[in-house]
Short mmCIF file of C-alpha atoms and ligand atoms in Angstrom, two decimals:
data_model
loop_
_atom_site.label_atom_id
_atom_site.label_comp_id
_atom_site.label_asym_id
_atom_site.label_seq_id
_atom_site.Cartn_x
_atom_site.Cartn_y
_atom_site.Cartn_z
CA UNK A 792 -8.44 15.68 42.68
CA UNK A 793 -6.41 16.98 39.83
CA UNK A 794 -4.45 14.36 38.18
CA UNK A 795 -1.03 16.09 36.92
CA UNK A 796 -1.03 16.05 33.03
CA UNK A 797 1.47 13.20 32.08
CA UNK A 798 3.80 14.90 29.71
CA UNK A 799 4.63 12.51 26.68
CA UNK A 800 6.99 12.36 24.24
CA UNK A 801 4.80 13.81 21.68
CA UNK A 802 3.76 16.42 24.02
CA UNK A 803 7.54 17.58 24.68
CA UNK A 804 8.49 17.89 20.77
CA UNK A 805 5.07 18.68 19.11
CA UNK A 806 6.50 22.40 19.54
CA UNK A 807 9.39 21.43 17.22
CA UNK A 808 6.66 20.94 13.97
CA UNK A 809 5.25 24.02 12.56
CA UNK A 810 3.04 22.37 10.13
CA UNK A 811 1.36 20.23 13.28
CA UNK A 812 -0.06 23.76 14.49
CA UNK A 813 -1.85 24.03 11.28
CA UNK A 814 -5.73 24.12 11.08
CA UNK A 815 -7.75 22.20 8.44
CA UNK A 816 -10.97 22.70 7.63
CA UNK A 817 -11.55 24.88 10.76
CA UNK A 818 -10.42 22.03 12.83
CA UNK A 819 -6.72 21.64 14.72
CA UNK A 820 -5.02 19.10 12.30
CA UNK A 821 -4.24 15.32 13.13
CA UNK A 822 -1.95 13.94 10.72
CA UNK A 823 -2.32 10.16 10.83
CA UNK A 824 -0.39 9.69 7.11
CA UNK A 825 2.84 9.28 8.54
CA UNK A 826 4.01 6.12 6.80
CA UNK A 827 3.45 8.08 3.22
CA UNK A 828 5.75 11.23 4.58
CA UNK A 829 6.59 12.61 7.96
CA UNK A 830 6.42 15.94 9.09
CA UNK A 831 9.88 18.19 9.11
CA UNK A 832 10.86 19.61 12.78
CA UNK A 833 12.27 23.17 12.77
CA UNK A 834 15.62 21.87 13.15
CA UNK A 835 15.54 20.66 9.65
CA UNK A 836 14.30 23.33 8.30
CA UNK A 837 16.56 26.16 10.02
CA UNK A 838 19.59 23.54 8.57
CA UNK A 839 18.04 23.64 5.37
CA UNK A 840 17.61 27.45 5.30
CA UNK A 841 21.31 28.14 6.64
CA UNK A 842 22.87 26.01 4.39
CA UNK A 843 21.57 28.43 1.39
CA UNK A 844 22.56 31.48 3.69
CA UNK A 845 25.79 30.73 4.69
CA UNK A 846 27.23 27.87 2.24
CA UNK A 847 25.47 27.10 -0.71
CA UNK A 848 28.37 25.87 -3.50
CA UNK A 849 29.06 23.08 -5.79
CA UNK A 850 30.48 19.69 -3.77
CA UNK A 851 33.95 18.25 -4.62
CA UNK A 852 34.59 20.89 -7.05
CA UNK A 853 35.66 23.86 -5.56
CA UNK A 854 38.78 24.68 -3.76
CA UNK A 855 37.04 27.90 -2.38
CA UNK A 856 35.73 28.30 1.06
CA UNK A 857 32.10 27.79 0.33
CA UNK A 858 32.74 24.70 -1.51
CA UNK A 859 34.67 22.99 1.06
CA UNK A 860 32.17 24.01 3.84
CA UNK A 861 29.15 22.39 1.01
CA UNK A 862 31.39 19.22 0.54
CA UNK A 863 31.96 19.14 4.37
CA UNK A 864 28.21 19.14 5.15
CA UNK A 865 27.31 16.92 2.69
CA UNK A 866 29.94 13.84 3.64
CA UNK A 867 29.53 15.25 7.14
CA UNK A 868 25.76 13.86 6.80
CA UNK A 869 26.57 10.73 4.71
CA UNK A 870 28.78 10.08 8.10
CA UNK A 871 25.51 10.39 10.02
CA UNK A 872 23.42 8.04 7.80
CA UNK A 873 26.50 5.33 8.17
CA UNK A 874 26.30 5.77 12.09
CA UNK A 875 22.51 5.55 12.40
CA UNK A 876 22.64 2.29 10.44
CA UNK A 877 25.53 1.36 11.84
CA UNK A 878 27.30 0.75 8.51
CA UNK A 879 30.88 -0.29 8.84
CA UNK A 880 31.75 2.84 6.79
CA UNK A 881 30.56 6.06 5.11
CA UNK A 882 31.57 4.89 1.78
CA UNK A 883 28.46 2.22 2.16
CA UNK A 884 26.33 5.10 2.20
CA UNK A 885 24.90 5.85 -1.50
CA UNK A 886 22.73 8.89 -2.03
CA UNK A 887 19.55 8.80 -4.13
CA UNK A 888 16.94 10.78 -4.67
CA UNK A 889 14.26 8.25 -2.50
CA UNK A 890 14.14 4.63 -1.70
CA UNK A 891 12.53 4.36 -5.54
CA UNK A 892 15.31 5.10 -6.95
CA UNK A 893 17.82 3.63 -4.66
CA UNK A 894 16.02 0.16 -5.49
CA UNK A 895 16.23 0.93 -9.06
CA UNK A 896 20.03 1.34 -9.07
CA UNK A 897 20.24 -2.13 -7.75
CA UNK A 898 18.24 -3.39 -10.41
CA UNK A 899 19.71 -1.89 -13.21
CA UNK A 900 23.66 -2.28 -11.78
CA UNK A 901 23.66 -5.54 -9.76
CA UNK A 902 20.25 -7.20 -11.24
CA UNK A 903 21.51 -6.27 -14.97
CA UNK A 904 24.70 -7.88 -14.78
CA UNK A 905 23.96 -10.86 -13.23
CA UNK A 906 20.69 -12.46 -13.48
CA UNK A 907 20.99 -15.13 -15.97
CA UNK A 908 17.87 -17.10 -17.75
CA UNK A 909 15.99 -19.06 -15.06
CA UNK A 910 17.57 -17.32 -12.09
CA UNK A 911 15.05 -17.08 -8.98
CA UNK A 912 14.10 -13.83 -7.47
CA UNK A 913 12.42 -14.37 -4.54
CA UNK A 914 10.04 -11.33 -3.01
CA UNK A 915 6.85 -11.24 -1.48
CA UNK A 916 3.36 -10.63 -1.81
CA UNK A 917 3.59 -7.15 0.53
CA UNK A 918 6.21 -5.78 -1.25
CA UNK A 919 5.44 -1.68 -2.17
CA UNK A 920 5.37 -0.95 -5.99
CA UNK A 921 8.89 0.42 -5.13
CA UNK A 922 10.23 -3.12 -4.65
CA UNK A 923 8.31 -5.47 -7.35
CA UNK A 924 8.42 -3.45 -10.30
CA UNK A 925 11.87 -2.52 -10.89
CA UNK A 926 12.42 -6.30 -10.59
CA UNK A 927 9.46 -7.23 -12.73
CA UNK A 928 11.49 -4.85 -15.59
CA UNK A 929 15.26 -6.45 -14.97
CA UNK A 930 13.38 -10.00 -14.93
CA UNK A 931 12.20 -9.56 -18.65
CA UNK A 932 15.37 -8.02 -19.24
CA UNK A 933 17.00 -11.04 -17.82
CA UNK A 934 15.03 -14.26 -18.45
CA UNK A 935 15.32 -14.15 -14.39
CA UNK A 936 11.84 -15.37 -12.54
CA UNK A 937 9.92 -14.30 -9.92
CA UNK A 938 8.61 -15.76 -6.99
CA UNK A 939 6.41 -14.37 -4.02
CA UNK A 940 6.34 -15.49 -0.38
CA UNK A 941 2.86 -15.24 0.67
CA UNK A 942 1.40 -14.61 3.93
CA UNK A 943 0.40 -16.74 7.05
CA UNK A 944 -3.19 -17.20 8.73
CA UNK A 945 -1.99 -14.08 10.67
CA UNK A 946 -1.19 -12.11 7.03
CA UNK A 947 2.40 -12.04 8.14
CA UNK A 948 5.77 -13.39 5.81
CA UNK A 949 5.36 -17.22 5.45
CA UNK A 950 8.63 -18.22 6.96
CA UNK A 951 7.84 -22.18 6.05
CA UNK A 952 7.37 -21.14 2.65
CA UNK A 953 9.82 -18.65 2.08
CA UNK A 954 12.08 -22.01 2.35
CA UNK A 955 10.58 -24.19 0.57
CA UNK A 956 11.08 -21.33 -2.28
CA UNK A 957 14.64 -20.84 -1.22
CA UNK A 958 17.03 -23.19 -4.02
CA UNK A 959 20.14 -22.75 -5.73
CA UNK A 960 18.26 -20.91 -8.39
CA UNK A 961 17.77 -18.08 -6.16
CA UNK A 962 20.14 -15.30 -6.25
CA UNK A 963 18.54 -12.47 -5.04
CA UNK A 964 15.62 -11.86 -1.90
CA UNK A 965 14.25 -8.87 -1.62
CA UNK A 966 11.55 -7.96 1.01
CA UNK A 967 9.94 -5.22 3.66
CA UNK A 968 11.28 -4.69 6.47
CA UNK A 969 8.22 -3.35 8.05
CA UNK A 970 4.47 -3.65 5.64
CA UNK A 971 3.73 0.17 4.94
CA UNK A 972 0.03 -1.72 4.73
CA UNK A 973 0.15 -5.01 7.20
CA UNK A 974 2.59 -2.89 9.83
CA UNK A 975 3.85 -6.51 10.38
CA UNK A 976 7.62 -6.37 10.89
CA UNK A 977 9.52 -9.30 9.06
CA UNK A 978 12.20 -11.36 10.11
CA UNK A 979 14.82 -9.74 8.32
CA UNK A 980 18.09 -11.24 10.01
CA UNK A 981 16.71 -14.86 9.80
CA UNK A 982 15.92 -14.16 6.39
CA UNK A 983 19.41 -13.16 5.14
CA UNK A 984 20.88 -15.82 7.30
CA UNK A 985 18.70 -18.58 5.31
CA UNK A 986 19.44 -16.77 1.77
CA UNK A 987 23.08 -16.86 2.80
CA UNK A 988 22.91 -20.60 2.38
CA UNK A 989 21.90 -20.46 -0.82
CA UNK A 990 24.43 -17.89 -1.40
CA UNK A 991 21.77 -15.12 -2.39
CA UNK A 992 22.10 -11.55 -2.22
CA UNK A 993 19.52 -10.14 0.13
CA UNK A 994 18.32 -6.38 -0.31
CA UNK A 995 16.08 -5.03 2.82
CA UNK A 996 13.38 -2.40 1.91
CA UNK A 997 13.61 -0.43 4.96
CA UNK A 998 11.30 2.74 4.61
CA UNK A 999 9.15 1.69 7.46
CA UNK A 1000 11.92 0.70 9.79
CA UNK A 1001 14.70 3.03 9.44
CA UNK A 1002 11.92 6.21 11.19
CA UNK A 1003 10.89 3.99 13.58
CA UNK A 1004 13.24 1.93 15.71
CA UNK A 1005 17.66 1.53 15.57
CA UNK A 1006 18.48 -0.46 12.80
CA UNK A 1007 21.75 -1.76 12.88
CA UNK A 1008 23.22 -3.26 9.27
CA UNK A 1009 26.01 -5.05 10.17
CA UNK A 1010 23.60 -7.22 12.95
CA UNK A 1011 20.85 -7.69 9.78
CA UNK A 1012 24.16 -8.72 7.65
CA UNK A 1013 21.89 -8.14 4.49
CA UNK A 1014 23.69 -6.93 1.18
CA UNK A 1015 21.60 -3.83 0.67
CA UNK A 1016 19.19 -1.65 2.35
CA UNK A 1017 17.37 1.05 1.35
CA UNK A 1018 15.28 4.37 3.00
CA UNK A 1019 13.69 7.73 2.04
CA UNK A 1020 14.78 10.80 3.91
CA UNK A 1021 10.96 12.33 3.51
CA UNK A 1022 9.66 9.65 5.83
CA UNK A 1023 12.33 10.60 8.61
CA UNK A 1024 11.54 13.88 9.21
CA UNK A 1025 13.98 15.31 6.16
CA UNK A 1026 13.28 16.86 3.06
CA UNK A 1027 11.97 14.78 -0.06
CA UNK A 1028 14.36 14.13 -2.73
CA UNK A 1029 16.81 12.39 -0.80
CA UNK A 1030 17.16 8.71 0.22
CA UNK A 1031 20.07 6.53 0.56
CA UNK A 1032 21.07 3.11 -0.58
CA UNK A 1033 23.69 0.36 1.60
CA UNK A 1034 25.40 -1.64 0.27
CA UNK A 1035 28.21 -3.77 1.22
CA UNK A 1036 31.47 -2.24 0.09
CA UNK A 1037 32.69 -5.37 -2.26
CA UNK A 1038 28.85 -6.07 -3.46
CA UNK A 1039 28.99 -2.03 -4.13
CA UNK A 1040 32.72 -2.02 -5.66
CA UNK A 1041 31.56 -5.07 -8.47
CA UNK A 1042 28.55 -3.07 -9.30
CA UNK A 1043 28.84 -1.32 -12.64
CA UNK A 1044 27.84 2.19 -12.09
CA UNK A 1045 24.14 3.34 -12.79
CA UNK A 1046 24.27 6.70 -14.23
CA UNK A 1047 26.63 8.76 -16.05
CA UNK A 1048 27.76 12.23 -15.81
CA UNK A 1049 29.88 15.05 -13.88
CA UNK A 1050 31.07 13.39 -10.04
CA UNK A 1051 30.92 9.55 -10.63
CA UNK A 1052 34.07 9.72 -12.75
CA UNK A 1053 38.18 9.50 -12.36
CA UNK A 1054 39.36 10.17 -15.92
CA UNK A 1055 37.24 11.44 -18.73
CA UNK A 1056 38.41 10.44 -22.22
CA UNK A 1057 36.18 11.08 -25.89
CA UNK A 1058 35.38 7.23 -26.14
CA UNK A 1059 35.31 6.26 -22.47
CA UNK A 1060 35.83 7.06 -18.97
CA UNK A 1061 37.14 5.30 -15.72
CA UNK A 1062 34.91 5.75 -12.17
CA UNK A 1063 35.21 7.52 -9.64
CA UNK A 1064 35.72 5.41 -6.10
CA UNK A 1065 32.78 4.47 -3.91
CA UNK A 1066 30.25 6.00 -3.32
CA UNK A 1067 30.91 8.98 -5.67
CA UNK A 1068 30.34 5.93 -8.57
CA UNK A 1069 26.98 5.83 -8.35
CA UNK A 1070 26.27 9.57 -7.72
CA UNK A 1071 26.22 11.36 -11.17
CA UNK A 1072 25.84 15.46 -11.46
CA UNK A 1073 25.43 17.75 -8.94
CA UNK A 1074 23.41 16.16 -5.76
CA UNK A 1075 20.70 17.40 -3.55
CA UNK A 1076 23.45 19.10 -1.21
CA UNK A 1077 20.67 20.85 0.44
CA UNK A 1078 18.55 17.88 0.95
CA UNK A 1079 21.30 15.58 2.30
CA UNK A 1080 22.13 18.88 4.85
CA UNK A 1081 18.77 18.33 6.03
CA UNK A 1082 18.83 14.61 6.17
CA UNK A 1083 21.71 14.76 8.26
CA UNK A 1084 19.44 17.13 10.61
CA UNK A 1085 16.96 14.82 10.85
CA UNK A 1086 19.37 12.17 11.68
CA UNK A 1087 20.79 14.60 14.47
CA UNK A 1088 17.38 15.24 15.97
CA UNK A 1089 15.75 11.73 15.96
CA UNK A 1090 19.20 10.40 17.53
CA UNK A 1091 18.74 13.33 20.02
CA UNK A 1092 15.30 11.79 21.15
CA UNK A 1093 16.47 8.32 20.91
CA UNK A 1094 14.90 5.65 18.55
CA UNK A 1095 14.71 3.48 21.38
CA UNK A 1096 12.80 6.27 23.38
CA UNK A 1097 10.92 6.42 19.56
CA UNK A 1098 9.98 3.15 19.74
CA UNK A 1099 8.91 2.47 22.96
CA UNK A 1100 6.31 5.53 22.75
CA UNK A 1101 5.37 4.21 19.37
CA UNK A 1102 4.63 1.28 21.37
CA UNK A 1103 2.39 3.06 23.76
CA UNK A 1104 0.56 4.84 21.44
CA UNK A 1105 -0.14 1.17 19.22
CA UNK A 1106 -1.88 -0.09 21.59
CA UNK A 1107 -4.01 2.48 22.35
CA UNK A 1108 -4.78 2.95 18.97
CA UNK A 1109 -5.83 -0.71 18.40
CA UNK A 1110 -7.70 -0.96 21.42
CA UNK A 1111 -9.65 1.76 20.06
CA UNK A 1112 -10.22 0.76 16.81
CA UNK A 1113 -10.63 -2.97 18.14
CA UNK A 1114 -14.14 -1.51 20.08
CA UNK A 1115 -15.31 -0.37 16.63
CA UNK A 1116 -17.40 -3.76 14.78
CA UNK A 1117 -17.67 -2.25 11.61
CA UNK A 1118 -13.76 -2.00 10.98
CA UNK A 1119 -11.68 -5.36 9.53
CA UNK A 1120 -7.90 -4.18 10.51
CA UNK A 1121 -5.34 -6.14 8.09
CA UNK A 1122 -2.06 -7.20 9.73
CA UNK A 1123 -1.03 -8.86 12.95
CA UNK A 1124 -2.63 -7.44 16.24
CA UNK A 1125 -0.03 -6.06 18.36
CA UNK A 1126 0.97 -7.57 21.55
CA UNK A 1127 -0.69 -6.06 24.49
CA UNK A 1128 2.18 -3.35 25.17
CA UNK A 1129 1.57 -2.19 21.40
CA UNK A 1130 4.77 -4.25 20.10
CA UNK A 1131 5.28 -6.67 17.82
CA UNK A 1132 4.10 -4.90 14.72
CA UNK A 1133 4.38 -1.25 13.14
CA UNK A 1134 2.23 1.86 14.65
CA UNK A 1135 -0.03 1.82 11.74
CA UNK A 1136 -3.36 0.67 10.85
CA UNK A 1137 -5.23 -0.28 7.61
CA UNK A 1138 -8.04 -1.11 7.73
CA UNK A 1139 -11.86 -1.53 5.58
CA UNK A 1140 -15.46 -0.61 7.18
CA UNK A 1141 -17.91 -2.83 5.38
CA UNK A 1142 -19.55 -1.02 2.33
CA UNK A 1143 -18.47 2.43 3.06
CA UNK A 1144 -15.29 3.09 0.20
CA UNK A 1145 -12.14 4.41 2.00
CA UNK A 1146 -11.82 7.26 -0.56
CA UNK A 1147 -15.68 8.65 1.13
CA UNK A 1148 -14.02 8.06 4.70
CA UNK A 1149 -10.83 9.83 4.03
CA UNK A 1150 -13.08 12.66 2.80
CA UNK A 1151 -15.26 12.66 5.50
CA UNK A 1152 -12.68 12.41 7.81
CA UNK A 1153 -10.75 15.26 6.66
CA UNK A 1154 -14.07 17.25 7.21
CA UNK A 1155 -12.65 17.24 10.68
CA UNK A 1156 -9.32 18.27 10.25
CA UNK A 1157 -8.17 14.10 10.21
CA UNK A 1158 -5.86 13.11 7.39
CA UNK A 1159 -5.63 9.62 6.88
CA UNK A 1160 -4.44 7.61 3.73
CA UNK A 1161 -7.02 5.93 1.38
CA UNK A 1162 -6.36 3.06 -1.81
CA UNK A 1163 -3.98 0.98 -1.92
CA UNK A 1164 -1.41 2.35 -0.48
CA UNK A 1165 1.16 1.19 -3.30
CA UNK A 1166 0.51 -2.12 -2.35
CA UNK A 1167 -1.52 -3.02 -5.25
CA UNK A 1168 -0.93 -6.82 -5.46
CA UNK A 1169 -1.33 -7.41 -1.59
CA UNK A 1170 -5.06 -5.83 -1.58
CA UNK A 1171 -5.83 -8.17 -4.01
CA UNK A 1172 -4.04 -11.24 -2.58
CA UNK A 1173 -6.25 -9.90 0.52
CA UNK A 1174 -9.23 -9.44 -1.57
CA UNK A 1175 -9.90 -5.68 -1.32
CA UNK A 1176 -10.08 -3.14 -3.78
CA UNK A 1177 -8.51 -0.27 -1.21
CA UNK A 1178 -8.03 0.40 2.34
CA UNK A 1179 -8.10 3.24 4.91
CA UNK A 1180 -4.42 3.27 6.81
CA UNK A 1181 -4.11 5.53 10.03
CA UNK A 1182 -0.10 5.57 10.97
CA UNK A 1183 1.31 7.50 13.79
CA UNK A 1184 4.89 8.64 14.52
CA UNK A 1185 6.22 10.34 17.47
CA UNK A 1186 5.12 13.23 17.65
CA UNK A 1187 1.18 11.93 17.67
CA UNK A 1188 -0.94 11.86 20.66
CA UNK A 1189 -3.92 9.87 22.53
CA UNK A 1190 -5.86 12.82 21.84
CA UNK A 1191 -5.14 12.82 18.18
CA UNK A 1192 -6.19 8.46 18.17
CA UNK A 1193 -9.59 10.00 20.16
CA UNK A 1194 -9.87 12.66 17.68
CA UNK A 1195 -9.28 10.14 14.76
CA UNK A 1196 -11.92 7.56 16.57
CA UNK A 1197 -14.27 9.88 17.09
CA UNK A 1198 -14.39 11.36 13.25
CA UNK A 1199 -14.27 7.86 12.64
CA UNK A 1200 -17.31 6.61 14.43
CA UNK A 1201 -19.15 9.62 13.48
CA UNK A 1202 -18.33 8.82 9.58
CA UNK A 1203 -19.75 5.26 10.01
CA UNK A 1204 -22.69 6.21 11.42
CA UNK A 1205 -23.36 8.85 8.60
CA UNK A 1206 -22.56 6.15 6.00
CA UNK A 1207 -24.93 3.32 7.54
CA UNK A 1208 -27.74 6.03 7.14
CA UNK A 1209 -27.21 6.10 3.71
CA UNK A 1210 -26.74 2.09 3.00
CA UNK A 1211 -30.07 2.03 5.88
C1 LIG B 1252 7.38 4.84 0.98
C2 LIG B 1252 7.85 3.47 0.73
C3 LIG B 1252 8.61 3.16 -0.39
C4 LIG B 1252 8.96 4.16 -1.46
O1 LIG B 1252 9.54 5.30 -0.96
P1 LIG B 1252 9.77 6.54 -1.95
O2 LIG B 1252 10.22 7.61 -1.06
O3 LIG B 1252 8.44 6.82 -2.58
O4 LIG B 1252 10.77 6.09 -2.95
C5 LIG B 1252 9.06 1.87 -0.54
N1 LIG B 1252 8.76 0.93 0.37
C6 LIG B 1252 8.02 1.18 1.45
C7 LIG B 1252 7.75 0.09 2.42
C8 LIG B 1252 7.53 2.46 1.67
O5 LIG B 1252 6.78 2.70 2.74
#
């Protein structure tokens, strides 16, 4: 009997990615390094292309044509971003160049002006390089001190002792939304509403959420949030930073120049209103075209319809990788339907050094991440110099996980020769 194929999500948009017909090293590719970038659909990339062919000019400068059609595409896709998040306005929505720097311009602007000597901040042990060492630099800066939330028997956030750390020192929490290295997905609404207390600000690192499922600001009530376009399907060099419009509004700006000002005198200068403040010289118009794109085609699909098959496709993959007894997976398991933690795996394989399995495994046409995945301080709190990380997105398959699996298997058994 033949068993109609069941047509998946992945199967119905895989069309939409050029780059996923690509062959490497003679082999179709599987691209299983999601959670570092994403792939760009066509749609993005035909926005991105007809923006330069049809309206390429300067934003908020022009009175001509092309710059009002620029300007109109470019707040016409800061719109988007404040709908996908559900901000309570547009003017929430700050453009950056990547979560990085979006982080940064917290630091420098809100961390700057108020941390005091002795002030708590209060992150955690999983944070990415992207959240710890901007506020490593403001906290020598400030006198301010850091403290980490470490993780449960399950390597998830330590709820108990993320309060006993809470205090009326603390004035800023800043944590993951989702572990680009655990997958585990973190309280984040409980955790503002137990900062809130303790009247701390609360700033939500949401690379690894905002791709994945419908986030929804307002509901998280946290004071900032941050994301990188690159990892949604858009072009690099743009990301975005919420912020609360009165948190945003008392923040001195961060950098100077053409567009963040009102009136420019020799010896100073008033601001420009929100978000234009914090959004010096000319932006990447072409890249916040494209994010908007993105935003257009992932809300086309549906993050819940996102998330469910991301779902799917966990569990799968962890059943798969459970079988194999050489590989230690970091990170919750999921739940048996694939929830309860991010579509991502890292994980060691005894001796064998993830660097020599990434290799191997791009052999067959596999790319995986390998190292430490910016999480340099969480591989040691876990005791491991680097890990392997597999991380899937929509538009992978089962075939892909088998493909992965397979390489996979095939590179432990060459590497078990060798260590006999
Ligand atoms: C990718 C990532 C970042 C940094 O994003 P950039 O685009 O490199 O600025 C920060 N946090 C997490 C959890 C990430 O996955």
């Amino acid at each position: 009997m033949i068993v109609a194929q069941e047509r998946t999500l992945a199967h119905r948009v895989r069309a939409d990615f050029p780059i996923l017909q690509e062959e490497v090293n003679g082999q179709p590719l599987v691209y299983l390094d999601n959670a570092a970038t994403s792939q760009k659909p066509e749609q993005v990339l035909k926005a991105l292309r007809s923006y330069y062919e049809h309206d390429n000019a300067n934003v908020h400068r022009g009175v001509h044509t092309l710059s009002s059609r620029a300007t109109d595409a470019y707040e016409g896709a800061r719109e988007k971003i404040a709908n996908f998040i559900n901000a309570a306005s547009p003017q929430e929505i700050v453009y950056t160049r990547n979560a990085s720097e979006a982080i940064n311009l917290v630091a420098y602007t809100w961390g700057w002006k108020n941390l005091q000597p002795g002030d708590e901040i209060i992150l955690t042990v999983m944070e990415h390089h992207s959240n710890l060492v901007p506020w490593q630099i403001i906290a020598q800066r400030t006198g301010a001190v850091l403290k980490f939330v470490e993780l449960t028997e399950t390597q998830e956030f330590n709820w108990e002792q993320y309060c006993q750390l809470l205090s009326e020192k603390t004035k800023l929490v800043g944590v993951v939304h989702i572990s680009n290295t655990l997958g585990c997905i973190n309280p984040v609404r409980e955790i503002v509403a137990q900062a809130r207390r303790y009247g701390a600000k609360v700033l939500i690192d949401g690379c690894q959420s905002v791709p994945h499922l419908p986030i929804d600001v307002q509901e998280i009530d946290c004071d900032w949030l941050v994301a990188s376009g690159h990892k949604m399907c858009a072009a690099t060099g743009i990301g975005f930073l919420y912020g609360k419009l009165d948190i945003l509004r008392e923040m001195p700006p961060f950098l100077g120049g053409g567009e963040m000002i009102a009136d420019v005198f020799l010896d100073r200068s008033t601001y420009a209103d929100l978000p234009h403040k914090f959004e010096a010289g000319t932006p990447a118009i072409g890249e916040a075209v494209a994010i908007g794109a993105a935003i257009d085609y992932l809300s086309n699909i549906g993050m819940d319809a996102i998330q469910a098959y991301e779902h799917e496709l966990n569990a799968y993959l962890f059943e798969q990788l459970n079988k194999i007894p050489e590989v230690t997976i970091y990170g919750p398991q999921p739940k048996a339907d694939g929830s309860g933690r991010a579509a991502l795996a890292s994980f060691t394989c005894g001796q064998v050094h993830a660097h020599d399995l990434s290799t191997i495994l791009d052999r067959a046409g596999v790319a995986i991440r390998a190292g430490h995945h910016c999480t340099q301080p969480l591989h040691r709190y876990l005791g491991v110099q680097s890990s392997a990380r597999a991380s899937l997105y929509f538009y992978n398959t089962r075939e892909e996980i088998d493909a992965f699996i397979e390489a996979l298997k095939e590179a432990i058994d060459f590497f078990s020769e060798i260590f006999g």
